[in-house]
Amino acid sequence: MLIHPIGVGIGKWYYDRLLQALDERYGDIEHRLVFVTPDLLGSSTASGPTDDENGDPMPKLPLLNITDWTDQVAQLMAEYEAKSE
């Protein structure tokens, strides 16, 4: 899992060139490699969250802290691990 830095205008695309190079180098090996590059909350495609109660877009992002991002990454890792079993 590749986690992009936090900053204005940064998102999962941050690793596009690296992922392309890895695919070119290792794309034809026998074992499947999986690279996950999520958009962290508040970044790029994850910057338009919806309200959990009614599904409406939130007019303003809440102040995020490190546990918001670690919880997001832990959940994503658990989902990918469950799919691989």
Short mmCIF file of N, CA and C in Angstrom, two decimals:
data_model
loop_
_atom_site.label_atom_id
_atom_site.label_comp_id
_atom_site.label_asym_id
_atom_site.label_seq_id
_atom_site.Cartn_x
_atom_site.Cartn_y
_atom_site.Cartn_z
N MET A 1 0.85 -1.16 0.00
CA MET A 1 0.00 0.00 0.00
C MET A 1 0.89 1.23 0.00
N LEU A 2 0.63 2.12 -0.93
CA LEU A 2 1.40 3.35 -1.04
C LEU A 2 0.54 4.50 -0.56
N ILE A 3 1.00 5.21 0.45
CA ILE A 3 0.26 6.31 1.04
C ILE A 3 0.89 7.62 0.59
N HIS A 4 0.08 8.47 -0.03
CA HIS A 4 0.59 9.76 -0.52
C HIS A 4 0.75 10.74 0.63
N PRO A 5 1.61 11.73 0.47
CA PRO A 5 1.77 12.77 1.49
C PRO A 5 0.47 13.59 1.61
N ILE A 6 0.32 14.24 2.72
CA ILE A 6 -0.83 15.10 2.94
C ILE A 6 -0.48 16.50 2.43
N GLY A 7 -1.35 17.07 1.65
CA GLY A 7 -1.11 18.42 1.14
C GLY A 7 -2.16 18.81 0.13
N VAL A 8 -2.24 20.05 -0.14
CA VAL A 8 -3.22 20.57 -1.09
C VAL A 8 -2.93 20.03 -2.49
N GLY A 9 -3.95 19.46 -3.10
CA GLY A 9 -3.82 18.99 -4.48
C GLY A 9 -3.13 17.64 -4.65
N ILE A 10 -2.84 16.95 -3.56
CA ILE A 10 -2.16 15.65 -3.67
C ILE A 10 -3.19 14.55 -3.48
N GLY A 11 -3.05 13.50 -4.27
CA GLY A 11 -3.96 12.36 -4.18
C GLY A 11 -3.27 11.10 -4.64
N LYS A 12 -4.08 10.07 -4.91
CA LYS A 12 -3.51 8.77 -5.28
C LYS A 12 -2.70 8.83 -6.57
N TRP A 13 -2.96 9.82 -7.42
CA TRP A 13 -2.20 9.99 -8.67
C TRP A 13 -0.72 10.26 -8.40
N TYR A 14 -0.38 10.63 -7.16
CA TYR A 14 1.00 10.94 -6.78
C TYR A 14 1.96 9.80 -7.18
N TYR A 15 1.46 8.57 -7.17
CA TYR A 15 2.30 7.40 -7.47
C TYR A 15 2.12 6.87 -8.88
N ASP A 16 1.45 7.58 -9.76
CA ASP A 16 1.19 7.07 -11.11
C ASP A 16 2.46 6.65 -11.85
N ARG A 17 3.49 7.48 -11.84
CA ARG A 17 4.73 7.14 -12.56
C ARG A 17 5.40 5.91 -11.94
N LEU A 18 5.41 5.83 -10.62
CA LEU A 18 6.00 4.67 -9.96
C LEU A 18 5.23 3.40 -10.31
N LEU A 19 3.91 3.46 -10.26
CA LEU A 19 3.11 2.29 -10.59
C LEU A 19 3.30 1.86 -12.04
N GLN A 20 3.41 2.81 -12.93
CA GLN A 20 3.66 2.48 -14.34
C GLN A 20 5.01 1.78 -14.49
N ALA A 21 6.04 2.28 -13.81
CA ALA A 21 7.36 1.66 -13.88
C ALA A 21 7.35 0.25 -13.29
N LEU A 22 6.63 0.07 -12.17
CA LEU A 22 6.54 -1.26 -11.57
C LEU A 22 5.82 -2.23 -12.50
N ASP A 23 4.78 -1.75 -13.16
CA ASP A 23 4.04 -2.60 -14.09
C ASP A 23 4.92 -3.00 -15.27
N GLU A 24 5.68 -2.05 -15.78
CA GLU A 24 6.57 -2.35 -16.91
C GLU A 24 7.64 -3.37 -16.52
N ARG A 25 8.11 -3.28 -15.28
CA ARG A 25 9.19 -4.17 -14.85
C ARG A 25 8.69 -5.53 -14.38
N TYR A 26 7.56 -5.54 -13.65
CA TYR A 26 7.10 -6.78 -13.03
C TYR A 26 5.74 -7.25 -13.52
N GLY A 27 5.18 -6.60 -14.52
CA GLY A 27 3.83 -6.90 -14.96
C GLY A 27 3.63 -8.28 -15.57
N ASP A 28 4.68 -8.94 -15.99
CA ASP A 28 4.52 -10.24 -16.64
C ASP A 28 5.06 -11.41 -15.82
N ILE A 29 5.26 -11.21 -14.51
CA ILE A 29 5.73 -12.32 -13.68
C ILE A 29 4.57 -13.24 -13.33
N GLU A 30 4.88 -14.44 -12.85
CA GLU A 30 3.86 -15.43 -12.55
C GLU A 30 2.94 -15.00 -11.40
N HIS A 31 3.51 -14.42 -10.38
CA HIS A 31 2.72 -14.04 -9.21
C HIS A 31 2.13 -12.66 -9.40
N ARG A 32 0.92 -12.52 -8.99
CA ARG A 32 0.23 -11.23 -9.13
C ARG A 32 0.63 -10.30 -8.00
N LEU A 33 1.10 -9.12 -8.35
CA LEU A 33 1.42 -8.10 -7.37
C LEU A 33 0.26 -7.10 -7.32
N VAL A 34 -0.12 -6.72 -6.12
CA VAL A 34 -1.20 -5.76 -5.96
C VAL A 34 -0.65 -4.55 -5.23
N PHE A 35 -0.82 -3.39 -5.84
CA PHE A 35 -0.43 -2.14 -5.21
C PHE A 35 -1.71 -1.33 -5.01
N VAL A 36 -1.91 -0.87 -3.81
CA VAL A 36 -3.09 -0.09 -3.47
C VAL A 36 -2.64 1.33 -3.18
N THR A 37 -3.28 2.30 -3.83
CA THR A 37 -2.94 3.72 -3.63
C THR A 37 -4.22 4.48 -3.33
N PRO A 38 -4.67 4.46 -2.08
CA PRO A 38 -5.93 5.13 -1.75
C PRO A 38 -5.79 6.64 -1.70
N ASP A 39 -6.90 7.31 -1.90
CA ASP A 39 -6.96 8.75 -1.62
C ASP A 39 -7.33 8.87 -0.14
N LEU A 40 -6.49 9.51 0.62
CA LEU A 40 -6.79 9.72 2.03
C LEU A 40 -7.94 10.70 2.17
N LEU A 41 -8.68 10.57 3.24
CA LEU A 41 -9.79 11.49 3.49
C LEU A 41 -9.33 12.93 3.36
N GLY A 42 -10.11 13.72 2.64
CA GLY A 42 -9.78 15.12 2.44
C GLY A 42 -8.86 15.39 1.28
N SER A 43 -8.47 14.34 0.54
CA SER A 43 -7.55 14.49 -0.58
C SER A 43 -8.20 14.05 -1.88
N SER A 44 -7.97 14.78 -2.91
CA SER A 44 -8.37 14.42 -4.27
C SER A 44 -9.81 13.91 -4.35
N THR A 45 -10.02 12.66 -4.76
CA THR A 45 -11.37 12.13 -4.94
C THR A 45 -12.09 11.89 -3.63
N ALA A 46 -11.36 11.89 -2.52
CA ALA A 46 -11.98 11.68 -1.20
C ALA A 46 -12.25 13.00 -0.50
N SER A 47 -12.29 14.09 -1.25
CA SER A 47 -12.50 15.39 -0.63
C SER A 47 -13.95 15.85 -0.65
N GLY A 48 -14.84 15.01 -1.12
CA GLY A 48 -16.26 15.35 -1.13
C GLY A 48 -17.08 14.34 -0.36
N PRO A 49 -16.87 14.22 0.96
CA PRO A 49 -17.57 13.19 1.73
C PRO A 49 -19.07 13.49 1.85
N THR A 50 -19.82 12.47 2.17
CA THR A 50 -21.26 12.62 2.38
C THR A 50 -21.58 12.36 3.84
N ASP A 51 -22.71 12.90 4.26
CA ASP A 51 -23.19 12.71 5.63
C ASP A 51 -23.66 11.27 5.78
N ASP A 52 -23.20 10.57 6.82
CA ASP A 52 -23.58 9.17 7.03
C ASP A 52 -25.08 8.99 7.24
N GLU A 53 -25.73 9.97 7.86
CA GLU A 53 -27.14 9.82 8.20
C GLU A 53 -28.06 9.93 6.99
N ASN A 54 -27.81 10.89 6.11
CA ASN A 54 -28.75 11.09 5.01
C ASN A 54 -28.12 11.00 3.62
N GLY A 55 -26.82 10.84 3.54
CA GLY A 55 -26.15 10.70 2.24
C GLY A 55 -25.93 11.98 1.49
N ASP A 56 -26.32 13.13 2.07
CA ASP A 56 -26.12 14.42 1.42
C ASP A 56 -24.65 14.82 1.48
N PRO A 57 -24.18 15.53 0.45
CA PRO A 57 -22.79 16.03 0.50
C PRO A 57 -22.60 16.95 1.70
N MET A 58 -21.46 16.83 2.34
CA MET A 58 -21.15 17.70 3.47
C MET A 58 -20.69 19.05 2.93
N PRO A 59 -21.26 20.16 3.42
CA PRO A 59 -20.88 21.47 2.89
C PRO A 59 -19.45 21.85 3.22
N LYS A 60 -18.90 21.31 4.29
CA LYS A 60 -17.55 21.64 4.72
C LYS A 60 -16.91 20.40 5.32
N LEU A 61 -15.66 20.16 4.97
CA LEU A 61 -14.94 19.02 5.55
C LEU A 61 -14.71 19.23 7.03
N PRO A 62 -14.91 18.19 7.84
CA PRO A 62 -14.57 18.32 9.25
C PRO A 62 -13.05 18.37 9.41
N LEU A 63 -12.60 18.88 10.52
CA LEU A 63 -11.17 18.87 10.81
C LEU A 63 -10.73 17.42 11.00
N LEU A 64 -9.75 16.99 10.23
CA LEU A 64 -9.29 15.60 10.29
C LEU A 64 -8.04 15.50 11.15
N ASN A 65 -7.88 14.34 11.78
CA ASN A 65 -6.66 14.09 12.54
C ASN A 65 -6.07 12.75 12.11
N ILE A 66 -4.94 12.42 12.65
CA ILE A 66 -4.20 11.23 12.20
C ILE A 66 -5.01 9.94 12.33
N THR A 67 -5.86 9.84 13.35
CA THR A 67 -6.63 8.60 13.50
C THR A 67 -7.67 8.44 12.40
N ASP A 68 -8.15 9.54 11.83
CA ASP A 68 -9.07 9.42 10.70
C ASP A 68 -8.39 8.71 9.54
N TRP A 69 -7.15 9.07 9.26
CA TRP A 69 -6.42 8.45 8.16
C TRP A 69 -5.98 7.03 8.49
N THR A 70 -5.51 6.80 9.72
CA THR A 70 -5.07 5.44 10.07
C THR A 70 -6.26 4.49 10.09
N ASP A 71 -7.41 4.94 10.57
CA ASP A 71 -8.60 4.09 10.55
C ASP A 71 -9.00 3.75 9.12
N GLN A 72 -8.92 4.74 8.23
CA GLN A 72 -9.26 4.52 6.82
C GLN A 72 -8.33 3.48 6.20
N VAL A 73 -7.04 3.62 6.44
CA VAL A 73 -6.06 2.70 5.86
C VAL A 73 -6.21 1.30 6.46
N ALA A 74 -6.44 1.21 7.77
CA ALA A 74 -6.63 -0.10 8.41
C ALA A 74 -7.85 -0.81 7.84
N GLN A 75 -8.94 -0.08 7.62
CA GLN A 75 -10.14 -0.69 7.05
C GLN A 75 -9.89 -1.17 5.63
N LEU A 76 -9.21 -0.37 4.84
CA LEU A 76 -8.90 -0.75 3.46
C LEU A 76 -8.01 -1.99 3.42
N MET A 77 -7.00 -2.03 4.30
CA MET A 77 -6.12 -3.20 4.35
C MET A 77 -6.91 -4.46 4.73
N ALA A 78 -7.82 -4.33 5.69
CA ALA A 78 -8.64 -5.48 6.10
C ALA A 78 -9.52 -5.96 4.95
N GLU A 79 -10.07 -5.04 4.15
CA GLU A 79 -10.90 -5.42 3.02
C GLU A 79 -10.09 -6.17 1.97
N TYR A 80 -8.89 -5.70 1.68
CA TYR A 80 -8.05 -6.39 0.68
C TYR A 80 -7.58 -7.74 1.20
N GLU A 81 -7.30 -7.82 2.49
CA GLU A 81 -6.88 -9.11 3.06
C GLU A 81 -8.02 -10.12 2.99
N ALA A 82 -9.23 -9.68 3.28
CA ALA A 82 -10.39 -10.57 3.21
C ALA A 82 -10.63 -11.06 1.78
N LYS A 83 -10.40 -10.21 0.79
CA LYS A 83 -10.58 -10.61 -0.62
C LYS A 83 -9.54 -11.62 -1.07
N SER A 84 -8.36 -11.59 -0.44
CA SER A 84 -7.27 -12.46 -0.89
C SER A 84 -7.34 -13.85 -0.28
N GLU A 85 -8.23 -14.06 0.65
CA GLU A 85 -8.33 -15.39 1.30
C GLU A 85 -9.10 -16.37 0.47
#
